[in-house]
CSV table of C-alpha atoms in Angstrom, one decimal:
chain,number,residue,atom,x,y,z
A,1,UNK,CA,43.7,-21.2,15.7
A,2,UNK,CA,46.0,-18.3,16.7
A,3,UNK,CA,44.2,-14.7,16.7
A,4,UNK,CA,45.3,-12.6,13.9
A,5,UNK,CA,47.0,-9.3,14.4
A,6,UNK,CA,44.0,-7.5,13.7
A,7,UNK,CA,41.9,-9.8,16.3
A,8,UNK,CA,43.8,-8.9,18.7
A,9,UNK,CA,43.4,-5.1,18.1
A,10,UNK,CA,40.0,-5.5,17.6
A,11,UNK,CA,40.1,-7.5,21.2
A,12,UNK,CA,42.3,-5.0,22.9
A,13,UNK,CA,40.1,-2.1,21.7
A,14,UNK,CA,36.8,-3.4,23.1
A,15,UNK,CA,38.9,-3.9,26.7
A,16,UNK,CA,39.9,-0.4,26.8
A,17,UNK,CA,36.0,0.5,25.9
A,18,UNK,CA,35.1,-1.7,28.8
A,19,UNK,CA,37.6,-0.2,30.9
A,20,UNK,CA,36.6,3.2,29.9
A,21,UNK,CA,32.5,2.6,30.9
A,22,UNK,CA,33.3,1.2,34.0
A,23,UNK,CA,35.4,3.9,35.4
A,24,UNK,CA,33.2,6.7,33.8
A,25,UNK,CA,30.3,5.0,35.5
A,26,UNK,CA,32.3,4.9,38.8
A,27,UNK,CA,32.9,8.4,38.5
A,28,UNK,CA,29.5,9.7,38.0
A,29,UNK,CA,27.1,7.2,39.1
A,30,UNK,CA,30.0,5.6,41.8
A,31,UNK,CA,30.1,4.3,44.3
A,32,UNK,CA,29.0,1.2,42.9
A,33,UNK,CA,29.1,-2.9,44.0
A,34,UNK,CA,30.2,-4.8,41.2
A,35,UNK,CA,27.0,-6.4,41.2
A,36,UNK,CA,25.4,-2.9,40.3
A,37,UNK,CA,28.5,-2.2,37.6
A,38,UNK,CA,27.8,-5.8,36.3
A,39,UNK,CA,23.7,-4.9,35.3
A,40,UNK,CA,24.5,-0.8,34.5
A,41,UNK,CA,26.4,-1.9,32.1
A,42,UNK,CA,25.3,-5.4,30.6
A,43,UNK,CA,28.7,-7.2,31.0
A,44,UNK,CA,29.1,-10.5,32.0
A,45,UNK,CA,30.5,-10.4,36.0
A,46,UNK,CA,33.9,-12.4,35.4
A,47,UNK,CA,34.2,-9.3,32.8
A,48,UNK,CA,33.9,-6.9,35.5
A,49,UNK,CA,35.7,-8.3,38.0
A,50,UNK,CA,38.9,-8.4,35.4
A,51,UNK,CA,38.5,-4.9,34.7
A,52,UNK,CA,38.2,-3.6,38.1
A,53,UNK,CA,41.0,-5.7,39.4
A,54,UNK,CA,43.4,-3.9,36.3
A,55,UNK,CA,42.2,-0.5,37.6
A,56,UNK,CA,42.6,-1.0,41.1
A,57,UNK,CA,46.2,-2.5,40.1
A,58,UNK,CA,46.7,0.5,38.3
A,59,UNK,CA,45.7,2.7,41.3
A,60,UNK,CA,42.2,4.2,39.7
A,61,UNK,CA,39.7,2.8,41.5
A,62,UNK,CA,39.5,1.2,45.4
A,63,UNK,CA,37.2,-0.7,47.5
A,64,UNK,CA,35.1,1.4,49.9
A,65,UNK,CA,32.4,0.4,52.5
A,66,UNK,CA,30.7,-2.8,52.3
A,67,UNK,CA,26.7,-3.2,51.7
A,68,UNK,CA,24.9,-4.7,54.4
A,69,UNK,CA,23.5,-8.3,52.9
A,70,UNK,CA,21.1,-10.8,55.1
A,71,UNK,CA,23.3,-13.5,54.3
A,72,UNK,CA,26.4,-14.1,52.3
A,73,UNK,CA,30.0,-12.2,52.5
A,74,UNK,CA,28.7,-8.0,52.1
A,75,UNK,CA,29.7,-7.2,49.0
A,76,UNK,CA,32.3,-4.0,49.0
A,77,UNK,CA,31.2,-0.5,47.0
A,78,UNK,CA,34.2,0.6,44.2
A,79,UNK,CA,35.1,3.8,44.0
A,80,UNK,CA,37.1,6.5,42.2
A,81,UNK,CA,40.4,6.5,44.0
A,82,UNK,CA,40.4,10.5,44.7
A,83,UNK,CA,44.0,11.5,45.0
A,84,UNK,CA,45.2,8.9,42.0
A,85,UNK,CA,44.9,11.6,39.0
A,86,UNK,CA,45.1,15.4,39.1
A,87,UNK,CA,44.1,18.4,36.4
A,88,UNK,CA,45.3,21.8,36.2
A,89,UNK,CA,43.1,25.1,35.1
A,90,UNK,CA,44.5,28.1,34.6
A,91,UNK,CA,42.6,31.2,33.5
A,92,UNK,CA,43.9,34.1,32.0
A,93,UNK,CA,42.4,37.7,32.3
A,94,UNK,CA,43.4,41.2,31.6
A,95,UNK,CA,43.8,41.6,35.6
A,96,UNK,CA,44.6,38.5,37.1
A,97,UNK,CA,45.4,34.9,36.3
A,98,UNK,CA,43.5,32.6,38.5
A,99,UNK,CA,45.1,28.5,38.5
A,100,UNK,CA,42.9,25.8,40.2
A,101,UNK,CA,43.6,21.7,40.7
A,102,UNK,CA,40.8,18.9,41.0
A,103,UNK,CA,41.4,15.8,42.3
A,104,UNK,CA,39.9,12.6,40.3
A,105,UNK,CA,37.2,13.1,41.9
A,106,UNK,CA,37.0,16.2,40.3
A,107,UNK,CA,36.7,18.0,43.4
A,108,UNK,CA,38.5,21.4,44.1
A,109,UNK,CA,41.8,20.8,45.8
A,110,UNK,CA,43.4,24.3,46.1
A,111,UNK,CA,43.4,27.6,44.1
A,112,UNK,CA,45.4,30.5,43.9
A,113,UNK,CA,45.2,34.0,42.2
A,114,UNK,CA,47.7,36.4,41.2
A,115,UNK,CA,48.2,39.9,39.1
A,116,UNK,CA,49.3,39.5,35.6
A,117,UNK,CA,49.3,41.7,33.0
A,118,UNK,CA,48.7,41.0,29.3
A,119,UNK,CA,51.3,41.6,27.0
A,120,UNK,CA,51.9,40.1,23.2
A,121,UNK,CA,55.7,39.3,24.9
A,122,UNK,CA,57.2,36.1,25.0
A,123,UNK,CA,58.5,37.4,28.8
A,124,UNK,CA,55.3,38.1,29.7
A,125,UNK,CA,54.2,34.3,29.1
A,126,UNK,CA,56.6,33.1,30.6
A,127,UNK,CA,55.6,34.5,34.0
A,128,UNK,CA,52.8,32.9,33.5
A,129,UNK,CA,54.9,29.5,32.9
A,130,UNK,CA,56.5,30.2,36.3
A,131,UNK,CA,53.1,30.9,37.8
A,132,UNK,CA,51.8,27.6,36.9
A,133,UNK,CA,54.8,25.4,37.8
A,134,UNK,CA,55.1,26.6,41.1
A,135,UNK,CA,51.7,26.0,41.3
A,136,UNK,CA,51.8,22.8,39.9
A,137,UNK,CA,54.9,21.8,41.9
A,138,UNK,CA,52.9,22.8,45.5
A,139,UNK,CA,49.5,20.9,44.8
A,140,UNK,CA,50.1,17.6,42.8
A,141,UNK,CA,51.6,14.6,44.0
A,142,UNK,CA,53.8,14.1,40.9
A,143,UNK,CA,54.1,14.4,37.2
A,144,UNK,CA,52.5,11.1,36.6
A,145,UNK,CA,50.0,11.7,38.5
A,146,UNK,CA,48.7,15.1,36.1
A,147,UNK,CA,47.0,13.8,33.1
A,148,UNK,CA,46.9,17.3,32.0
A,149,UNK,CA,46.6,21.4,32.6
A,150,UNK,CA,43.9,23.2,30.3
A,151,UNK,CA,44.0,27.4,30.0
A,152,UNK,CA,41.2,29.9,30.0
A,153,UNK,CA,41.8,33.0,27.7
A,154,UNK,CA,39.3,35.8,27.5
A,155,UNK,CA,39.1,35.5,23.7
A,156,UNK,CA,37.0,33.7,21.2
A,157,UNK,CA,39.2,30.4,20.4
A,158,UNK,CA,38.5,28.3,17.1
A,159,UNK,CA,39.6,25.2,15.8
A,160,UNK,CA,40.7,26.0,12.5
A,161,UNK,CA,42.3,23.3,10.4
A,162,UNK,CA,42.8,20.9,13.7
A,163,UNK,CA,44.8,24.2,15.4
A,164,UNK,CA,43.7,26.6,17.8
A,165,UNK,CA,43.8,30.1,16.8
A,166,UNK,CA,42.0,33.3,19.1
A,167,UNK,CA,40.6,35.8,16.4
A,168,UNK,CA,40.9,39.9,17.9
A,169,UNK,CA,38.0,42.0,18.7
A,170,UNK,CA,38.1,45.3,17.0
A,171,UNK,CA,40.4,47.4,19.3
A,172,UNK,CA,40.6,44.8,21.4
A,173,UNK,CA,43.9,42.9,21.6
A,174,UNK,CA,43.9,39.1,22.3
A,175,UNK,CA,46.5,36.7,23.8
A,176,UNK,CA,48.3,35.0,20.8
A,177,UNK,CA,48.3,31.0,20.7
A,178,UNK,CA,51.4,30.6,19.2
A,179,UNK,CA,53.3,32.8,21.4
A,180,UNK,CA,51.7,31.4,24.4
A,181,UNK,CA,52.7,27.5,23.2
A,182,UNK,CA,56.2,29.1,22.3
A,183,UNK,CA,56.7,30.3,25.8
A,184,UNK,CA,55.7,28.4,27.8
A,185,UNK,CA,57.1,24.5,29.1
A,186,UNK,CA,54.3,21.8,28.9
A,187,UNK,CA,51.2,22.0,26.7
A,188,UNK,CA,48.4,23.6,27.9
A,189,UNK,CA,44.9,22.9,25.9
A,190,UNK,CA,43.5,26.4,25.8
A,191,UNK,CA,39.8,27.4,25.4
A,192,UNK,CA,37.4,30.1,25.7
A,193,UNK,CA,37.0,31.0,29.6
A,194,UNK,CA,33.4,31.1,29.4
A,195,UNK,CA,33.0,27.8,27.6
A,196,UNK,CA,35.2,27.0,30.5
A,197,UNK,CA,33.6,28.5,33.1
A,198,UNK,CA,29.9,26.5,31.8
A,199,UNK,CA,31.6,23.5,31.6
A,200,UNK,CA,32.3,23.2,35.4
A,201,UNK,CA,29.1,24.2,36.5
A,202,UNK,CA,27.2,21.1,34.0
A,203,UNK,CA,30.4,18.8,34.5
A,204,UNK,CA,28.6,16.1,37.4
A,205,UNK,CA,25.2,16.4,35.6
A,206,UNK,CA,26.4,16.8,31.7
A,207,UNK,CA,24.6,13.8,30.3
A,208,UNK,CA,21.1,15.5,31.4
A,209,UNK,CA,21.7,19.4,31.4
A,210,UNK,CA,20.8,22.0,28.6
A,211,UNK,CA,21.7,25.6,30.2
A,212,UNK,CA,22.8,29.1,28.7
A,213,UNK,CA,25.9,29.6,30.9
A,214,UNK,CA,26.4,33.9,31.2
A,215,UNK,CA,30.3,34.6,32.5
A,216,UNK,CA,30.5,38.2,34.2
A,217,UNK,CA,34.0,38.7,34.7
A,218,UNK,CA,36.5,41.7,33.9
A,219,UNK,CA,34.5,41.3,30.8
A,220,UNK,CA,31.2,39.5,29.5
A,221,UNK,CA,31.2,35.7,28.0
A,222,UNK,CA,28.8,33.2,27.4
A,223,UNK,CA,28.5,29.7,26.4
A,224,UNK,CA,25.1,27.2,25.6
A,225,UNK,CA,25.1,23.6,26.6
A,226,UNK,CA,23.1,21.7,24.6
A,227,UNK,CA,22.7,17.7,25.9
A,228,UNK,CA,25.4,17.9,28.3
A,229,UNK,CA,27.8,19.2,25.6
A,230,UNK,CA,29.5,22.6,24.7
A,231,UNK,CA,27.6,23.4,21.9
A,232,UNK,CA,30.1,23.9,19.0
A,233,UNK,CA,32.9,24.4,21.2
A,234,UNK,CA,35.5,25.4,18.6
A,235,UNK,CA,33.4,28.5,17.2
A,236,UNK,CA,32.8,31.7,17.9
A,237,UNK,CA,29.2,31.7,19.5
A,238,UNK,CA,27.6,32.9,22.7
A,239,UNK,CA,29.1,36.5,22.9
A,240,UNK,CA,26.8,37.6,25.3
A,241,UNK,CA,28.4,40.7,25.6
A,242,UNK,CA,27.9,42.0,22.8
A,243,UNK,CA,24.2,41.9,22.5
A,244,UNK,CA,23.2,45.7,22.2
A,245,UNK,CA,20.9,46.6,25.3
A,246,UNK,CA,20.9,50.2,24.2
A,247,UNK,CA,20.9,52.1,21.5
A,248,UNK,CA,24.2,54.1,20.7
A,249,UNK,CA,25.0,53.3,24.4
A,250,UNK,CA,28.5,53.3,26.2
A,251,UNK,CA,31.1,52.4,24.0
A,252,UNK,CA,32.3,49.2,24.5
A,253,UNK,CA,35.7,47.4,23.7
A,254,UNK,CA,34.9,46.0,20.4
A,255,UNK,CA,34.5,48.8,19.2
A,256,UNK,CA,30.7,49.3,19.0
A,257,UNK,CA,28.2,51.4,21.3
A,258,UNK,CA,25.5,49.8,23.7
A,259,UNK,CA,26.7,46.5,24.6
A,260,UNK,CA,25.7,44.8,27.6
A,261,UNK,CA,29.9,44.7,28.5
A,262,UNK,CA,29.8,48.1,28.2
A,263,UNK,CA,27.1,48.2,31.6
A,264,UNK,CA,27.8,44.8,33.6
A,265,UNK,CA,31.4,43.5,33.0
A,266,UNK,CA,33.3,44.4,35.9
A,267,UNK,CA,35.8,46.2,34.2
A,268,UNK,CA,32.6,48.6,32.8
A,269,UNK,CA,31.2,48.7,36.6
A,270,UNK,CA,34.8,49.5,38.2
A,271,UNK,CA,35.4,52.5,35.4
A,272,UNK,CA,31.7,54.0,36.1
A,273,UNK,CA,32.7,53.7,40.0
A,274,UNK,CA,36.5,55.0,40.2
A,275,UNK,CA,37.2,52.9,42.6
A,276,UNK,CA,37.6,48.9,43.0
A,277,UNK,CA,34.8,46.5,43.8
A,278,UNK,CA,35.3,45.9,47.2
A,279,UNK,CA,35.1,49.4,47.9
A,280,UNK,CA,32.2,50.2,45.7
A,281,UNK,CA,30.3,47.9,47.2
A,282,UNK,CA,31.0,48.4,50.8
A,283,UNK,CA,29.9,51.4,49.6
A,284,UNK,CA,26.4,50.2,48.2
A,285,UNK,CA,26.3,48.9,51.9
A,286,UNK,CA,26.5,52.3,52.9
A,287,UNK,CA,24.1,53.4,51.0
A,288,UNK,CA,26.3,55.8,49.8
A,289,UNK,CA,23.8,57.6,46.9
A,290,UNK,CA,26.1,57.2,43.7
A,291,UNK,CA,26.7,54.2,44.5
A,292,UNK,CA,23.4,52.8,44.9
A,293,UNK,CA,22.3,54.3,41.7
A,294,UNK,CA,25.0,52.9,39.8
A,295,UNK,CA,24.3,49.1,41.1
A,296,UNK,CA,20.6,50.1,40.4
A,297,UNK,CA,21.4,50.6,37.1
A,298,UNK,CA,24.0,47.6,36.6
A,299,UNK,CA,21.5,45.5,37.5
A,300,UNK,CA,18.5,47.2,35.3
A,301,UNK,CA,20.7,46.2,32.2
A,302,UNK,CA,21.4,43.2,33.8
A,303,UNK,CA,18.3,42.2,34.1
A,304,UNK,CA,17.5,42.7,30.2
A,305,UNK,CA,20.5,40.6,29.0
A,306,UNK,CA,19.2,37.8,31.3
A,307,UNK,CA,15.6,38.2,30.4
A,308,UNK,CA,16.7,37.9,26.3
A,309,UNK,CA,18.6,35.0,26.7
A,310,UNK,CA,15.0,33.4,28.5
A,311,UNK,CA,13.2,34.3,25.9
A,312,UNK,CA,15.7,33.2,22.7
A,313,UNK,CA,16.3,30.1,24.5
A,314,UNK,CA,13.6,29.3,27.0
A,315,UNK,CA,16.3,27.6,29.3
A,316,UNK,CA,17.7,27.9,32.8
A,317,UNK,CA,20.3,30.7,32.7
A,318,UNK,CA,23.5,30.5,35.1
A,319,UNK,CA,25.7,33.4,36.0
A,320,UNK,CA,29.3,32.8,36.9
A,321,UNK,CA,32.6,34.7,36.9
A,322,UNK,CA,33.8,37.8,39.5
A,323,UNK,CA,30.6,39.4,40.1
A,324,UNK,CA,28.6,36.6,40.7
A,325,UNK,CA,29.4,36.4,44.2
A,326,UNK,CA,28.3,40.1,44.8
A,327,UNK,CA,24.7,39.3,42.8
A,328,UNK,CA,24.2,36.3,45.2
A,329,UNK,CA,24.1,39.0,47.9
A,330,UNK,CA,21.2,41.1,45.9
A,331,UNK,CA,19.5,37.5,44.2
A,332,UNK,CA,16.2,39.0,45.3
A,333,UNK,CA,16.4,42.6,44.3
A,334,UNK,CA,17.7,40.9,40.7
A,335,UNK,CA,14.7,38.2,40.3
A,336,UNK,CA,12.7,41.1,41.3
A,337,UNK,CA,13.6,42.8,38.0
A,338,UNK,CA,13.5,39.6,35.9
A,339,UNK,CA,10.0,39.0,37.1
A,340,UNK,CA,8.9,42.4,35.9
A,341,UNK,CA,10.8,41.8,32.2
A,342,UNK,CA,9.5,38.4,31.6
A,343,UNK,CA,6.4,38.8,28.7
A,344,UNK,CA,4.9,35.5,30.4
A,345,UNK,CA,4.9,35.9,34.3
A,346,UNK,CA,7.8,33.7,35.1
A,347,UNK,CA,9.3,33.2,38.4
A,348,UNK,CA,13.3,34.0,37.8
A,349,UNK,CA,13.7,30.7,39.9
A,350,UNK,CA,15.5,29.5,35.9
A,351,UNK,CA,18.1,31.6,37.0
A,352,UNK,CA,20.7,30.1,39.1
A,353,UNK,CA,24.1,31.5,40.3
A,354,UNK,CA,27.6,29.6,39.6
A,355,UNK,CA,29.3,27.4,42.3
A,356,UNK,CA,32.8,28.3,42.0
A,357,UNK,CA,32.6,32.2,41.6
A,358,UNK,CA,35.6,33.9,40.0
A,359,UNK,CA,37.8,30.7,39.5
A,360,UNK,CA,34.6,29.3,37.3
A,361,UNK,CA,36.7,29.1,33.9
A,362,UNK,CA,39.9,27.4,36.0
A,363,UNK,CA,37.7,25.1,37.6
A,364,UNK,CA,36.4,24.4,34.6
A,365,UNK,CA,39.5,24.1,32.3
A,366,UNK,CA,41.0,21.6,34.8
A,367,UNK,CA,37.7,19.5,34.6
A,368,UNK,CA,38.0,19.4,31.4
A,369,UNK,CA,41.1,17.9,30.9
A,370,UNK,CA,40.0,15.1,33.5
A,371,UNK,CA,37.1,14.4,31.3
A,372,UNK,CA,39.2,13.8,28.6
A,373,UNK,CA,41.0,11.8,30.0
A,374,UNK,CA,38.3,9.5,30.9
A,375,UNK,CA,37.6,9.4,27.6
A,376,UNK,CA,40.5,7.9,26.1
């Protein structure tokens, strides 16, 4: 008999499932034989074989070097076809907007960063549309080839009602979704840039990692991982930033006094300084004595907001964003600090630095839009 309609969904649905394991298993486990693919994932070989042959037709996967075999034809490794797919991240900060492209591979192709100002103005956004197709136009092969471009805002973003929404600090004005989707060309799948800016550290390794992610940028984020997975990723969670470190302390953008923003963003670090980054800290290397009392003291509070997310999590805690690349430089005066806070004697070796320093929450946007789309 003739399969019904709904047989043949049913069949067509467990194809693309098929489909789908073997090139997410190519993609992190890869490069893989089809032997290997064939007992990974319990499918029969002729099974395999059909699916690899319909995504090496479609340009996904190819055949890389042969395994070495004592008798018999070698058998040839199949691989993620780097340059067939590309995703865009774009993040978006008071200061600066930072865009970044991976390759299907999800490896770093090129990045750029440029000044841009935030304004609630649709002319505003639309720099930023300009921004990111010339940027798009320069790095990807074509418009087939981009399965999609994911933004990083500095703003807590929620799914509300199946729609994305970024609720204002107090005295703290936030990028407006609506005026950003009405202003710009393509759709851009926004998120929070230190959700972001986790993701991409946890994104080869996400089936086995559980990390609290701490972004240091212009301002403070955060993010927690739990099982390889932004833990409720459309809430408001993980404000770092605004855990109080001191007591009626400096005031801080949302309005309140003694938040850890208020000492260790780099917006907070720059005001206390006068004077850009760069130059403050070719100043630390001066030993210039202001200077060095100030990054003394940066890293003092530092040192607190790291040490309480230890103890509420008892987890591995990774700093990314602008000044993580400046800590890497002092890692030993900082674990030096965290040693002396911890209440049971630990090592600060749970305390790692990010990989892709201030373009994190781009990297991390553009990964996630390629994970998505190796999910569907």
């Amino acid at each position: 008999m003739p399969e019904t309609g709904e047989e043949r969904a049913t069949t067509r649905l467990v194809r693309l499932s098929n489909q789908r394991s073997v090139l997410n298993t190519l993609f992190y486990d890869g490069p893989l034989t089809s032997q290997e693919l064939t007992r990974r994932l319990r499918l029969s070989h002729p099974t395999i074989s059909t699916i690899t042959k319909g995504l090496m037709e479609m340009g996904l996967v190819v055949r890389g070097d042969t395994v070495k075999t004592i008798d018999g034809r070698p058998p040839a490794k199949l691989q993620i076809a780097e340059n067939a797919r590309f995703s865009v991240g774009a993040h978006v900060t008071g200061g600066h907007v930072r865009i970044a492209v991976v390759n299907f591979a999800g490896n770093v192709v090129e990045k750029r960063k440029h000044p841009f100002a935030i304004e609630q103005t649709g002319a505003c956004w639309r720099l930023f549309d300009s921004l990111l197709e010339s940027f798009i136009k320069d790095t990807v092969a074509s418009e087939a080839s981009l399965v999609g471009v994911g933004g990083a805002v500095q703003a807590p973003v929620e799914n509300v009602a199946g729609e994305m929404r970024l609720p204002g600090l107090v005295g703290d004005p936030q990028p407006q979704y609506g005026l950003i989707q009405a202003s710009i060309g393509r759709k851009v799948v926004m998120n929070n840039d230190a959700k972001m800016a986790a993701y991409a550290q946890v994104f080869r390794k996400k089936r086995h990692r559980d990390v609290v992610f701490l972004l240091l940028g212009r301002e403070i984020g955060g993010a927690i991982i739990s099982d390889g997975k932004l833990y409720n990723e459309g809430r408001k969670n993980a404000e770092f930033g605004h855990m109080t470190v001191e007591l009626d302390g400096r005031p801080c953008a949302c309005g309140k006094r003694g938040c850890l923003s208020g000492y260790c963003s780099a917006h907070a670090l720059r005001a206390q300084a006068g004077v850009e980054l760069d130059a403050f800290f070719a100043g630390v290397e001066a030993d210039r004595p202001d200077f060095c009392a100030l990054w003394d003291e940066y890293l003092d509070y530092l040192a607190v907001g790291i040490n309480n997310l230890r103890m509420i999590f008892d987890t591995d805690v990774i700093i990314g964003g602008e000044m993580s690349g400046y800590i890497r430089k002092c890692r030993e005066r900082l674990d030096t600090k965290l040693a002396m806070r911890n209440s049971f004697g630990e090592p600060a070796n749970y305390m790692r630095i990010g990989e892709y320093g201030e373009f994190d929450a781009a990297v991390g946007a553009a990964l996630y839009q390629l994970d998505r789309f190796l999910e569907t």
